[in-house]
Short mmCIF file of C-alpha atoms in Angstrom, two decimals:
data_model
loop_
_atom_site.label_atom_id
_atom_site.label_comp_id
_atom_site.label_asym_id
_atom_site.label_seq_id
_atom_site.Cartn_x
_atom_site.Cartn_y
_atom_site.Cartn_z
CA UNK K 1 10.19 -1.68 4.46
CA UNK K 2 8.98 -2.49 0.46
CA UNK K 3 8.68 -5.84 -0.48
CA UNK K 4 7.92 -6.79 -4.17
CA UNK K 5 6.84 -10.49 -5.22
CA UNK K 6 7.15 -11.83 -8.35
CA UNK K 7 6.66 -8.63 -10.34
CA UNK K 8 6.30 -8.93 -13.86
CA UNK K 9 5.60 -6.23 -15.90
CA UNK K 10 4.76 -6.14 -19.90
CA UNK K 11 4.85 -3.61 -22.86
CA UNK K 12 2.60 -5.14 -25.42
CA UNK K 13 4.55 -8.15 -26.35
CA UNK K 14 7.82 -7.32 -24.66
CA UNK K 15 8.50 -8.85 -21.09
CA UNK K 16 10.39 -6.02 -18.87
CA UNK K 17 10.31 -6.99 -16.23
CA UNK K 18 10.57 -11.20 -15.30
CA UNK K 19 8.71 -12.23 -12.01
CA UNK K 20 11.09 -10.07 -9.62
CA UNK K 21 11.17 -10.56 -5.87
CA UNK K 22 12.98 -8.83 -3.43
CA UNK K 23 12.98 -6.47 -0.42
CA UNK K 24 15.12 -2.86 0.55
CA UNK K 25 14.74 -2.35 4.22
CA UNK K 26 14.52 0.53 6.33
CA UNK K 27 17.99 2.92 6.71
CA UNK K 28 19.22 0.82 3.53
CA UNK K 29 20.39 2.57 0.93
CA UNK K 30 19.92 0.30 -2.73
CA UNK K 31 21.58 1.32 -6.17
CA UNK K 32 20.05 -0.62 -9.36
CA UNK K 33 22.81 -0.34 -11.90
CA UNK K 34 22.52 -2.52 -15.41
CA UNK K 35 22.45 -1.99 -19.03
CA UNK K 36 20.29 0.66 -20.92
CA UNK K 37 16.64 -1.30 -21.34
CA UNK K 38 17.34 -4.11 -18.12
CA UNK K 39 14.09 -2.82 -16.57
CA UNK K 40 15.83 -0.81 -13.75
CA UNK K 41 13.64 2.08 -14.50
CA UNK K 42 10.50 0.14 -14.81
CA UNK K 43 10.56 -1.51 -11.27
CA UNK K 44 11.64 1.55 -10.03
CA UNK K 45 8.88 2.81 -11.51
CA UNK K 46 6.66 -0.29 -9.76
CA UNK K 47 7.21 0.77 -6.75
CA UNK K 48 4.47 3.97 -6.37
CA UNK K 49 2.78 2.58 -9.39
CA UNK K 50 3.70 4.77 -11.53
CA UNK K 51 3.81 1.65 -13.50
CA UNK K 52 1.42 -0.94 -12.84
CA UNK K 53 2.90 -4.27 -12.74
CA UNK K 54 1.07 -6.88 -15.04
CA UNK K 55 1.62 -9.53 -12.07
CA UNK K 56 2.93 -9.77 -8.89
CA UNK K 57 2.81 -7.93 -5.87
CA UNK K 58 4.18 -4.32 -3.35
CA UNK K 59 4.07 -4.39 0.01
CA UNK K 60 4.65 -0.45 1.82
CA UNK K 61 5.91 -1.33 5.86
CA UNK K 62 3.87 -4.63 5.23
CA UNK K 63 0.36 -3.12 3.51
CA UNK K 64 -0.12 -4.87 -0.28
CA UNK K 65 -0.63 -1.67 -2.38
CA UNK K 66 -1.54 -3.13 -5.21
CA UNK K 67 -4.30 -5.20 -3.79
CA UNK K 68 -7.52 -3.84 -5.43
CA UNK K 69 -9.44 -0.47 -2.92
CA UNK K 70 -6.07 0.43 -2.04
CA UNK K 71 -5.95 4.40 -2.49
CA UNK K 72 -2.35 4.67 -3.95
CA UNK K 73 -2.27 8.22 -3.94
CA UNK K 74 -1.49 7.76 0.47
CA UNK K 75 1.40 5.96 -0.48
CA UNK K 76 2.91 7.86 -3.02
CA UNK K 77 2.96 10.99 0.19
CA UNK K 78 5.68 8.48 1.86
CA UNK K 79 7.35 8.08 -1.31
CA UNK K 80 9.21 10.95 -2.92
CA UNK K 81 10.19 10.20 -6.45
CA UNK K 82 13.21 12.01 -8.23
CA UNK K 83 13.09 11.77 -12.08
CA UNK K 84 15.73 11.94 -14.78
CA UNK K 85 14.40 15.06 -16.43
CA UNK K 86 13.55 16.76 -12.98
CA UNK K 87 10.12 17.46 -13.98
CA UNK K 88 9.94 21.08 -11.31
CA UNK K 89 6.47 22.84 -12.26
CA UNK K 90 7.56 25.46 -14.34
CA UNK K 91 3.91 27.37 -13.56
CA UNK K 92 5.14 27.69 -9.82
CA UNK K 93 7.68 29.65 -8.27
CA UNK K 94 10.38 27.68 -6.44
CA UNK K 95 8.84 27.82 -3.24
CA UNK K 96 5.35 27.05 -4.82
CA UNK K 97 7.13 24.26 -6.11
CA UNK K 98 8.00 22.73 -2.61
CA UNK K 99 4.68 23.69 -0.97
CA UNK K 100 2.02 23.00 -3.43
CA UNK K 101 1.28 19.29 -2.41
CA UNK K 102 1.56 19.67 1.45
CA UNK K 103 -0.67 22.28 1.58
CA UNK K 104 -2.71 20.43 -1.01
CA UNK K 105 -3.10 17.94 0.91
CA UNK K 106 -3.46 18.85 4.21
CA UNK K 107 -0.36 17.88 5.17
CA UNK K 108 0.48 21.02 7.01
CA UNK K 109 -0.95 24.63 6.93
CA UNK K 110 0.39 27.54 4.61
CA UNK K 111 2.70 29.20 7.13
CA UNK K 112 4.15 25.51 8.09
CA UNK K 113 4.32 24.82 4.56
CA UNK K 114 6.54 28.02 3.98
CA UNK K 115 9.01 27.50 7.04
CA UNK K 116 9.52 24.08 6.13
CA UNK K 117 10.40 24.95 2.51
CA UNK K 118 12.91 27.31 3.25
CA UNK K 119 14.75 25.18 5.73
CA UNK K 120 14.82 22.89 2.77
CA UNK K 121 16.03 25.76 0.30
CA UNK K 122 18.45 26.49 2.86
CA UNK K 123 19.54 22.55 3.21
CA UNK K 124 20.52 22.46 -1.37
CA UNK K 125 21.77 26.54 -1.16
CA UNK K 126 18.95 27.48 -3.13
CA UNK K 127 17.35 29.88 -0.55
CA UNK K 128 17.77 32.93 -2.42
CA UNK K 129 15.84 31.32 -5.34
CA UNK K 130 12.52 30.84 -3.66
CA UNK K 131 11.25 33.54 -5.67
CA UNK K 132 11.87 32.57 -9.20
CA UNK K 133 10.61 30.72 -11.52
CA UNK K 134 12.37 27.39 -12.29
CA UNK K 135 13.08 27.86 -15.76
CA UNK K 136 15.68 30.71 -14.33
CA UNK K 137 17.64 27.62 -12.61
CA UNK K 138 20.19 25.97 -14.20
CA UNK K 139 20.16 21.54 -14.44
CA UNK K 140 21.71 21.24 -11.15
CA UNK K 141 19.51 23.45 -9.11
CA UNK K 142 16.43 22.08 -11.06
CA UNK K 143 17.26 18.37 -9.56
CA UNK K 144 18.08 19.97 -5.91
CA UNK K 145 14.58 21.96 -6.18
CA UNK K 146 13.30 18.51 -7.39
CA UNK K 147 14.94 16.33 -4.60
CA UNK K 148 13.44 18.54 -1.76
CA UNK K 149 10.13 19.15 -3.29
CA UNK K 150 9.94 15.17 -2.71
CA UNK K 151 11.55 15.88 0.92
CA UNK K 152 8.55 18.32 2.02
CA UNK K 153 6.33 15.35 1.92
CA UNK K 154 7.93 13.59 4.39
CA UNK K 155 8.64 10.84 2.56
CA UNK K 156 9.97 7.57 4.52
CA UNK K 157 11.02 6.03 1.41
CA UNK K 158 13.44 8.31 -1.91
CA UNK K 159 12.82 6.68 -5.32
CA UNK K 160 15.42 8.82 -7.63
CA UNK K 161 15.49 7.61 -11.35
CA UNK K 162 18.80 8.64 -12.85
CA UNK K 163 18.69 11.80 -10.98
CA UNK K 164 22.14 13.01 -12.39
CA UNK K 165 21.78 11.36 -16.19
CA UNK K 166 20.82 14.53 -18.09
CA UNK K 167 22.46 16.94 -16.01
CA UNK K 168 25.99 18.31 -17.57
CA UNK K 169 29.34 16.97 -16.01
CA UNK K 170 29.94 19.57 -13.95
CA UNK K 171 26.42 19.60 -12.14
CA UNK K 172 26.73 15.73 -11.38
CA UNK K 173 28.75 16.87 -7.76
CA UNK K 174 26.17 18.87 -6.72
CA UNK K 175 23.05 16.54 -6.61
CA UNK K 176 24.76 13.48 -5.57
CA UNK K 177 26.32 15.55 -2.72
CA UNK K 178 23.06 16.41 -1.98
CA UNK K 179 21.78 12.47 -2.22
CA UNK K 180 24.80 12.00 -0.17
CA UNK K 181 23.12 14.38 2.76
CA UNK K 182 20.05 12.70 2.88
CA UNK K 183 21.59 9.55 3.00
CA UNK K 184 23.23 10.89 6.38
CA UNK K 185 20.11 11.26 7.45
CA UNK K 186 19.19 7.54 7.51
CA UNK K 187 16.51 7.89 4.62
CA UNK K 188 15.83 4.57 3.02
CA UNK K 189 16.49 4.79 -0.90
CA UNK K 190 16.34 2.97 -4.32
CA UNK K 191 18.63 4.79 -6.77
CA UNK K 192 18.77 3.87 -10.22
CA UNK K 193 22.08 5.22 -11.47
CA UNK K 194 24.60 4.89 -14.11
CA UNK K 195 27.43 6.94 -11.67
CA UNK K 196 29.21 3.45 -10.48
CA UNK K 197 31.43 5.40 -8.00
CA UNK K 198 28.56 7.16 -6.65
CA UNK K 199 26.47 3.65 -6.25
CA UNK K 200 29.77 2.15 -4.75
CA UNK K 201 30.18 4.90 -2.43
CA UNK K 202 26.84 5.39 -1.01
CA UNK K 203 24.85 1.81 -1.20
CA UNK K 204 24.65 -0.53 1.07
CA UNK K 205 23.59 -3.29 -1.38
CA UNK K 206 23.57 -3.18 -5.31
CA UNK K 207 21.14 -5.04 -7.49
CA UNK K 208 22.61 -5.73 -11.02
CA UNK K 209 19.89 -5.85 -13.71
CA UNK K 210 19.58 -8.00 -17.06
CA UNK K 211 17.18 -8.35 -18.91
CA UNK K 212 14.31 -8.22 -16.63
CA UNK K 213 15.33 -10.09 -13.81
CA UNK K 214 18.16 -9.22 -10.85
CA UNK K 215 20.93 -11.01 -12.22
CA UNK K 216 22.86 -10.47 -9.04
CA UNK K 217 22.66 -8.12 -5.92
CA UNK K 218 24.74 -7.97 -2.79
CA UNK K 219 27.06 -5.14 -0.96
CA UNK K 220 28.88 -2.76 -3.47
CA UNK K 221 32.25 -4.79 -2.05
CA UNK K 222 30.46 -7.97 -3.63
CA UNK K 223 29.23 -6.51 -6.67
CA UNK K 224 32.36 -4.53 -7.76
CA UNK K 225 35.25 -6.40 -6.26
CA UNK K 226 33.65 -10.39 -7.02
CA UNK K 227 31.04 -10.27 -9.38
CA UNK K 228 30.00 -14.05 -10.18
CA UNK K 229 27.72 -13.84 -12.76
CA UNK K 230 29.03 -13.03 -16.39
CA UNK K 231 26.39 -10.44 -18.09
CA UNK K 232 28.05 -8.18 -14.73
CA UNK K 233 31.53 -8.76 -15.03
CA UNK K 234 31.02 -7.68 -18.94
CA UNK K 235 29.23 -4.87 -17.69
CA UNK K 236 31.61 -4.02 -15.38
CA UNK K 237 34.27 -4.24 -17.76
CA UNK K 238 32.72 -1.70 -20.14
CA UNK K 239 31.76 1.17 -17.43
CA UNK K 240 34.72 1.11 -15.30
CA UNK V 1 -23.13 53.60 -55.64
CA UNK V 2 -20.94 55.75 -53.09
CA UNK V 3 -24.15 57.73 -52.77
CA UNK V 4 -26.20 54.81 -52.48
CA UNK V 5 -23.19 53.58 -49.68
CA UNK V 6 -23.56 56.62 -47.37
CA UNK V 7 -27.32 56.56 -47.62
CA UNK V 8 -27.50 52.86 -46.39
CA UNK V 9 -25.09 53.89 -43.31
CA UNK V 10 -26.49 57.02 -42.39
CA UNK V 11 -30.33 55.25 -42.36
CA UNK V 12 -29.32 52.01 -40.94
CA UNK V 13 -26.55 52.90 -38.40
CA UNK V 14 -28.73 51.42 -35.78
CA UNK V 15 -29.30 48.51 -37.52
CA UNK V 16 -25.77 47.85 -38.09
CA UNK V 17 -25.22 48.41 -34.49
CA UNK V 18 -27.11 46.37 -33.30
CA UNK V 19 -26.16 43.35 -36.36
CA UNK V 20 -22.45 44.12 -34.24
CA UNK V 21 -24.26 43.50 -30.93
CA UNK V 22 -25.99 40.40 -32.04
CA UNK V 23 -22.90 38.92 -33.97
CA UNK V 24 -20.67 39.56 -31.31
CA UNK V 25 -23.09 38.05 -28.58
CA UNK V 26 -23.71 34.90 -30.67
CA UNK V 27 -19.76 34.55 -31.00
CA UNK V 28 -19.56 35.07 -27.13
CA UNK V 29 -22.06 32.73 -26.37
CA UNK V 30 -20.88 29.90 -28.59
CA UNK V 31 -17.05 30.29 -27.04
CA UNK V 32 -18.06 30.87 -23.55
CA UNK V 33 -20.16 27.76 -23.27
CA UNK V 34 -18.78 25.54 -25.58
CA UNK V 35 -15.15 26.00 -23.72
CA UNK V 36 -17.07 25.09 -20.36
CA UNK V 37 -18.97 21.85 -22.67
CA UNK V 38 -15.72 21.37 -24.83
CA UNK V 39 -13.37 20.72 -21.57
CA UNK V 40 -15.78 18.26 -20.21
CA UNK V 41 -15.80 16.56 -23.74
CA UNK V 42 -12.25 17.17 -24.19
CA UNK V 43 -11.98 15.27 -20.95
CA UNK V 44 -14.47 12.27 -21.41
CA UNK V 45 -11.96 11.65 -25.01
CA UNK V 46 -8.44 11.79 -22.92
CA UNK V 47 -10.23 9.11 -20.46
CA UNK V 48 -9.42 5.60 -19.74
CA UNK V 49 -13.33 4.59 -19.42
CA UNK V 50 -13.61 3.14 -23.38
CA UNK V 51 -17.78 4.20 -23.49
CA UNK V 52 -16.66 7.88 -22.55
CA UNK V 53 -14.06 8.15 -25.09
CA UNK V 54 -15.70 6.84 -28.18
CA UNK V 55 -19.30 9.15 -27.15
CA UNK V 56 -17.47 11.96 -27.70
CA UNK V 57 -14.91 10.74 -30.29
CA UNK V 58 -18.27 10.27 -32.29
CA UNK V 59 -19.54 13.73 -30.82
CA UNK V 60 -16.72 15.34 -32.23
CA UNK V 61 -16.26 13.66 -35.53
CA UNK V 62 -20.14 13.91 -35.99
CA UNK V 63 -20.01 18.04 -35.59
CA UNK V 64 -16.63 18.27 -37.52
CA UNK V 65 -17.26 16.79 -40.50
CA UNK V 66 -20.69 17.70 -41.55
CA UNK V 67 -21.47 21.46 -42.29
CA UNK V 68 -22.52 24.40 -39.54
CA UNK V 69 -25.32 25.28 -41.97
CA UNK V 70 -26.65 21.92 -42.01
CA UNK V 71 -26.76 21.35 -38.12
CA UNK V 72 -28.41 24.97 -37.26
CA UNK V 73 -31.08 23.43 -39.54
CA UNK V 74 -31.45 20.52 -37.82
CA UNK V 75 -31.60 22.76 -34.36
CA UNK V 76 -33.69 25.01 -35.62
CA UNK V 77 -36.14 22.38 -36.75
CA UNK V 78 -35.75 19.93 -34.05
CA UNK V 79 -37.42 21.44 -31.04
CA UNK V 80 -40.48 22.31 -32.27
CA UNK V 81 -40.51 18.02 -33.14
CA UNK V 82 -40.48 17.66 -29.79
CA UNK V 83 -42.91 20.32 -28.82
CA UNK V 84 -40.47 22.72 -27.17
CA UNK V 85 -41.10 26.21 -28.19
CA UNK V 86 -37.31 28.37 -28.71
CA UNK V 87 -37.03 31.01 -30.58
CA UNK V 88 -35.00 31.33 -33.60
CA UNK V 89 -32.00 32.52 -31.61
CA UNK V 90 -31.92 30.49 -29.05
CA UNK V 91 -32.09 27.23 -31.65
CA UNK V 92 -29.21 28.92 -33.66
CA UNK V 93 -27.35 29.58 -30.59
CA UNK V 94 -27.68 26.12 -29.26
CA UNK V 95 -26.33 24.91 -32.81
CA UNK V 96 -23.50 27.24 -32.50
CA UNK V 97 -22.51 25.67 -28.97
CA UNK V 98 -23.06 22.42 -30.17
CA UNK V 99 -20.42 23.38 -33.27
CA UNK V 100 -18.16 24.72 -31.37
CA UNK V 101 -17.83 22.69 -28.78
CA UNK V 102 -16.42 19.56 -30.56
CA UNK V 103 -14.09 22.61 -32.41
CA UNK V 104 -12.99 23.42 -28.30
CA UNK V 105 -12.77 20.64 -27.41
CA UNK V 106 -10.16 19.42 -29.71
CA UNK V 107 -8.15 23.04 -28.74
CA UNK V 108 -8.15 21.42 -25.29
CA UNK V 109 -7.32 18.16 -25.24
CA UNK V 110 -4.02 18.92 -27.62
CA UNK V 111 -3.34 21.67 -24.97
CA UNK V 112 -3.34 19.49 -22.47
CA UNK V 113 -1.37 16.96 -24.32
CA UNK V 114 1.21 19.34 -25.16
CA UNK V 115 2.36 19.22 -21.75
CA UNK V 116 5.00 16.88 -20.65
CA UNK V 117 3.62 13.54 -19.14
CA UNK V 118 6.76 13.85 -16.43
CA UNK V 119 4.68 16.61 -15.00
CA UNK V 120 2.00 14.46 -14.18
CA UNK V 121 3.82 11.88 -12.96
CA UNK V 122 5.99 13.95 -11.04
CA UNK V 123 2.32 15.50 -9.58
CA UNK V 124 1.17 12.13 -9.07
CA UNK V 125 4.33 11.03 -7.14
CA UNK V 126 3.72 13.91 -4.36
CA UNK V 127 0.21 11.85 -4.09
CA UNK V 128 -2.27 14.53 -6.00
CA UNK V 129 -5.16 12.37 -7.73
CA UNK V 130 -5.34 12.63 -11.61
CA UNK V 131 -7.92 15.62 -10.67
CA UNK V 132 -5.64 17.72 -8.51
CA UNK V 133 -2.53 17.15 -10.92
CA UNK V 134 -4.98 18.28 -13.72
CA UNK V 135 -5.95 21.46 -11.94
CA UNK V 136 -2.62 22.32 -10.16
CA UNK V 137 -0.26 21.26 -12.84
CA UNK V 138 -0.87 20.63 -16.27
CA UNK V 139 -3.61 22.70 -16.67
CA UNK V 140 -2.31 26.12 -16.13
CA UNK V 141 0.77 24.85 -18.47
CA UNK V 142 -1.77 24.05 -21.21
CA UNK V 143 -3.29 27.75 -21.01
CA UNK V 144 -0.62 28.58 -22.79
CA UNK V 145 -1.15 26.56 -26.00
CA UNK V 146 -4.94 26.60 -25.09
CA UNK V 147 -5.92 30.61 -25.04
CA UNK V 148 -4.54 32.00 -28.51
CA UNK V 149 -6.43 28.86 -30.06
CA UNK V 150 -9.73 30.14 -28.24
CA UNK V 151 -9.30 33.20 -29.30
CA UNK V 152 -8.77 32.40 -32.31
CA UNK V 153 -11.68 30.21 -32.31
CA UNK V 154 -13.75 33.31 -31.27
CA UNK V 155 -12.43 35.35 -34.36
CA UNK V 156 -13.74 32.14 -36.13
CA UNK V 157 -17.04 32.39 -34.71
CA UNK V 158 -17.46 35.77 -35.40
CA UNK V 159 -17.28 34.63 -39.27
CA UNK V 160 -19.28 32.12 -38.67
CA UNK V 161 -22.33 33.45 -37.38
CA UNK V 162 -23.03 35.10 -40.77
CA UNK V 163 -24.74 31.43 -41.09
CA UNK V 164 -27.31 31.73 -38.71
CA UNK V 165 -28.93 34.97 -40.66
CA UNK V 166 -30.29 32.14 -42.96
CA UNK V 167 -32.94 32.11 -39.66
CA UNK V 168 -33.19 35.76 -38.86
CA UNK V 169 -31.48 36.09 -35.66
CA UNK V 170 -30.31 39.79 -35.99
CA UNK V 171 -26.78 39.57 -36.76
CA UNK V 172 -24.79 41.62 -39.11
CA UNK V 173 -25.42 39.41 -42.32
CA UNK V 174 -29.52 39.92 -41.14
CA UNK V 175 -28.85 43.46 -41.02
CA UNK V 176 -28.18 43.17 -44.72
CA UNK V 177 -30.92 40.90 -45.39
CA UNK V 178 -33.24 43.73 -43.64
CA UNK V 179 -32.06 46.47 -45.76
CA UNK V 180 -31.64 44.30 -48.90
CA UNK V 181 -35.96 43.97 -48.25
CA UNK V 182 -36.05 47.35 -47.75
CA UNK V 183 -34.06 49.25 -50.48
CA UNK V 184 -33.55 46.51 -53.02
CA UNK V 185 -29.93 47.36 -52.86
CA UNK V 186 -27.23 44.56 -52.65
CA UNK V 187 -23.88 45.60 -52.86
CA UNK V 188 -23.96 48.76 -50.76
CA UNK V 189 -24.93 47.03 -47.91
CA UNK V 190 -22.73 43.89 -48.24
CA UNK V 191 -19.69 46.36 -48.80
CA UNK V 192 -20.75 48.19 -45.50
CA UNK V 193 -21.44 44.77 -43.70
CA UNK V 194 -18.03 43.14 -45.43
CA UNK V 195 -15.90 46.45 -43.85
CA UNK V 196 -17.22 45.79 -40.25
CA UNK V 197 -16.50 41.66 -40.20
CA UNK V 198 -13.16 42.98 -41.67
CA UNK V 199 -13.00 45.22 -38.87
CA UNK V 200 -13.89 42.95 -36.34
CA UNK V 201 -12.09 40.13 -37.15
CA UNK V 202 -8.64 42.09 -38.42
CA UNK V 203 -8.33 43.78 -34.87
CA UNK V 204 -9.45 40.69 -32.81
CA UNK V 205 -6.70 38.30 -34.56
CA UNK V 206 -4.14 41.26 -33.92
CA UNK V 207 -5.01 41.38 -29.80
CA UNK V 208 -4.44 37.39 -30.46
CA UNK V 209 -1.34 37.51 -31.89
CA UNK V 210 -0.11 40.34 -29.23
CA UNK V 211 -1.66 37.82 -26.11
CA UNK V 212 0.38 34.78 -27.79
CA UNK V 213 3.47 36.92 -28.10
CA UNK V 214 3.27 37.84 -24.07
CA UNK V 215 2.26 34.41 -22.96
CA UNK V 216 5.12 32.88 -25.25
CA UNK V 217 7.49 35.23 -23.37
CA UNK V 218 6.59 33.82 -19.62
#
């Protein structure tokens, strides 16, 4: 489903990311775990172009995106993107929050728009909060508001960077039990995470990152039980 | 002198009206179009496009850093070079928006700024263009930061227009200059003239300061 080729991506002088190929397919679920600064974040990031890579090349269900005319802003509709700080429009109300772009952009009409969002409400127990205004929510609600604002898109692809990172402890169970519903579903995902139970649990492959490249990736069994390479096994040895 | 002081008001009320009227417009003027110039310039500095960004870096250093008085001589002047006939106001006023739009402009574009960049992103993610996530997203969160500082700009303005009586134009520091010709008195009229700028400007920065208060609470 996204193919990336030889992605490369540079700060300035600083290589991130180091010529990076690989592929998640549909229905599979992918956790990118790794040190603090191994790039997982930045190819995340690659993949709707929210970062451009400096080389290399995306392909959405088999279309290069980053060839030059392509309008980016189609993909990004089929892929929702979950960020560490949630980043819900605080200028909206909840609802507004989960509506705005589909109605925006003629996805579907207003009264669509509305039914849709509070089956989605309903789906993360937030129903009775379509009224308010974010800032009322707590951390934990914020990310669930922020997970199915992404969902109301349609999205055949679920990008979440560190969705549970800045939340506290006890709002961790919460969002990843909602990540864990969605994955039910059969959505295909990339999750960058630092929760290694949670990227056991749920993935059905793990790529280890170091240093700008995929240092090793294959099923969480694999990865956690018979790591091979030795920048993992340390790591594994510190977070476990 | 307090004599002198009542005599000025009593014969002149009119003409300090309408010095209000005239200050007032010139202030509204200069806001009301140089927001609508200042976003667009405020917009060609934030963009990627490196010709756009340094014309009105330039546009904005140029106005900011040489004085008002200076450029409403230059407008004032200028036209007629050209052969096109405006009348005294209308030169002042175009100096005015010219001023205060690289002034606005600056108000904007740190407005905008002030909002988080994961807003945008997370705008851009849901597949809004860099127009849409402007309008729908960061722009109503930069209102916030961006109205007191108009305002405030306005309250500025107000001041500032004392300038343009150098040409005339019927505002409140003309209305002194009219009955300075006419009575020979100076201080009576300034104190009457100083009172109502004081007037105008105290109340104004007090609304402000009530409008930031509500819009902090939101």
């Amino acid at each position: 489903m996204i193919r990336f080729e030889h992605i490369s991506k540079n700060f300035g002088h600083l290589e991130v990311l180091k010529d990076i190929t690989q592929h998640v397919n549909e229905n599979e679920i992918v956790s990118l775990i790794g040190p603090s600064g191994s790039g997982k974040s930045t190819l995340l990031r690659c993949m709707n172009l929210l970062e451009v890579p400096t080389s290399g090349h995306i392909y959405l269900n088999g279309e290069d995106i980053t060839a030059k005319g392509v309008n980016i802003n189609l993909h990004r509709q089929k892929m929702g993107m979950v960020f560490q700080h949630f980043n819900v429009f605080p200028n909206m109300s909840v609802e507004e929050n989960i509506t705005m772009a589909p109605i925006l952009l003629n996805k579907m009409g207003k009264e669509e728009a509305h039914i849709k969002a509070m089956n989605l409400l309903d789906r993360v127990g937030l129903r009775d909060k379509a009224d308010v205004k974010p800032t009322k929510l707590s951390g934990g609600q914020k990310q669930r508001l922020a997970i199915v604002r992404a969902l109301a898109m349609e999205p055949e692809v679920m990008l979440f960077d560190e969705p549970t990172s800045a939340l506290d402890p006890e709002m961790v169970g919460e969002v990843l039990s909602v990540i864990r519903g969605l994955a039910k579903t059969g959505m295909t995902m990339m999750i960058v995470t630092h929760e290694m139970g949670f990227a056991r649990e749920i993935s059905d492959r793990v790529f280890f990152m170091n240093d700008g490249i995929i240092a090793e990736e294959g099923t969480p069994d694999k990865i956690f039980e018979a790591p091979e390479n030795a920048r993992l096994k340390d790591f594994l040895g510190k977070v476990l | 002198m307090l004599e002198n002081i009542k005599m000025v008001v009593s014969n002149y009320s009119s003409l300090f009206g309408q010095g209000i009227l005239y200050t007032l417009l010139l202030a509204v003027i200069a806001v009301t179009c140089g927001t609508i110039f200042g976003t667009f310039v405020a917009l060609m500095k934030m963009s990627k496009n490196k010709v756009l960004s340094t014309i009105a870096t330039a546009y904005i250093e140029l106005f900011r850093n040489t004085p008002l008085l200076l450029q409403l001589y230059i407008f004032y002047f200028i036209f007629p070079e050209f052969g096109i006939n405006l009348s005294p106001f209308a030169a002042v006023s175009v100096g005015l928006v010219m001023n205060t739009t690289a002034y606005i402009s600056e108000i904007i574009r740190s407005g905008i700024q002030s909002v988080d960049k994961g807003q945008t992103e997370a705008a851009r993610s849901l597949g809004l263009n860099q127009a849409q996530a402007l309008m729908k997203v960061v722009l109503p969160q930069a209102m916030k930061n961006i109205l007191p500082a108009l305002a405030n700009e306005f309250v500025t303005d107000i001041k500032e227009t004392s300038l343009a009586s150098t040409f005339f134009v019927g505002d409140l520091m003309t209305t002194y200059r009219t009955i300075n010709g006419a009575t020979y008195l100076s201080l009576e009229p300034l104190f009457v003239v100083g009172v109502i700028y004081f007037a105008l400007s105290f109340t104004l920065s007090k609304l402000v300061a009530v409008l930031e208060r509500r819009m902090g609470k939101e």
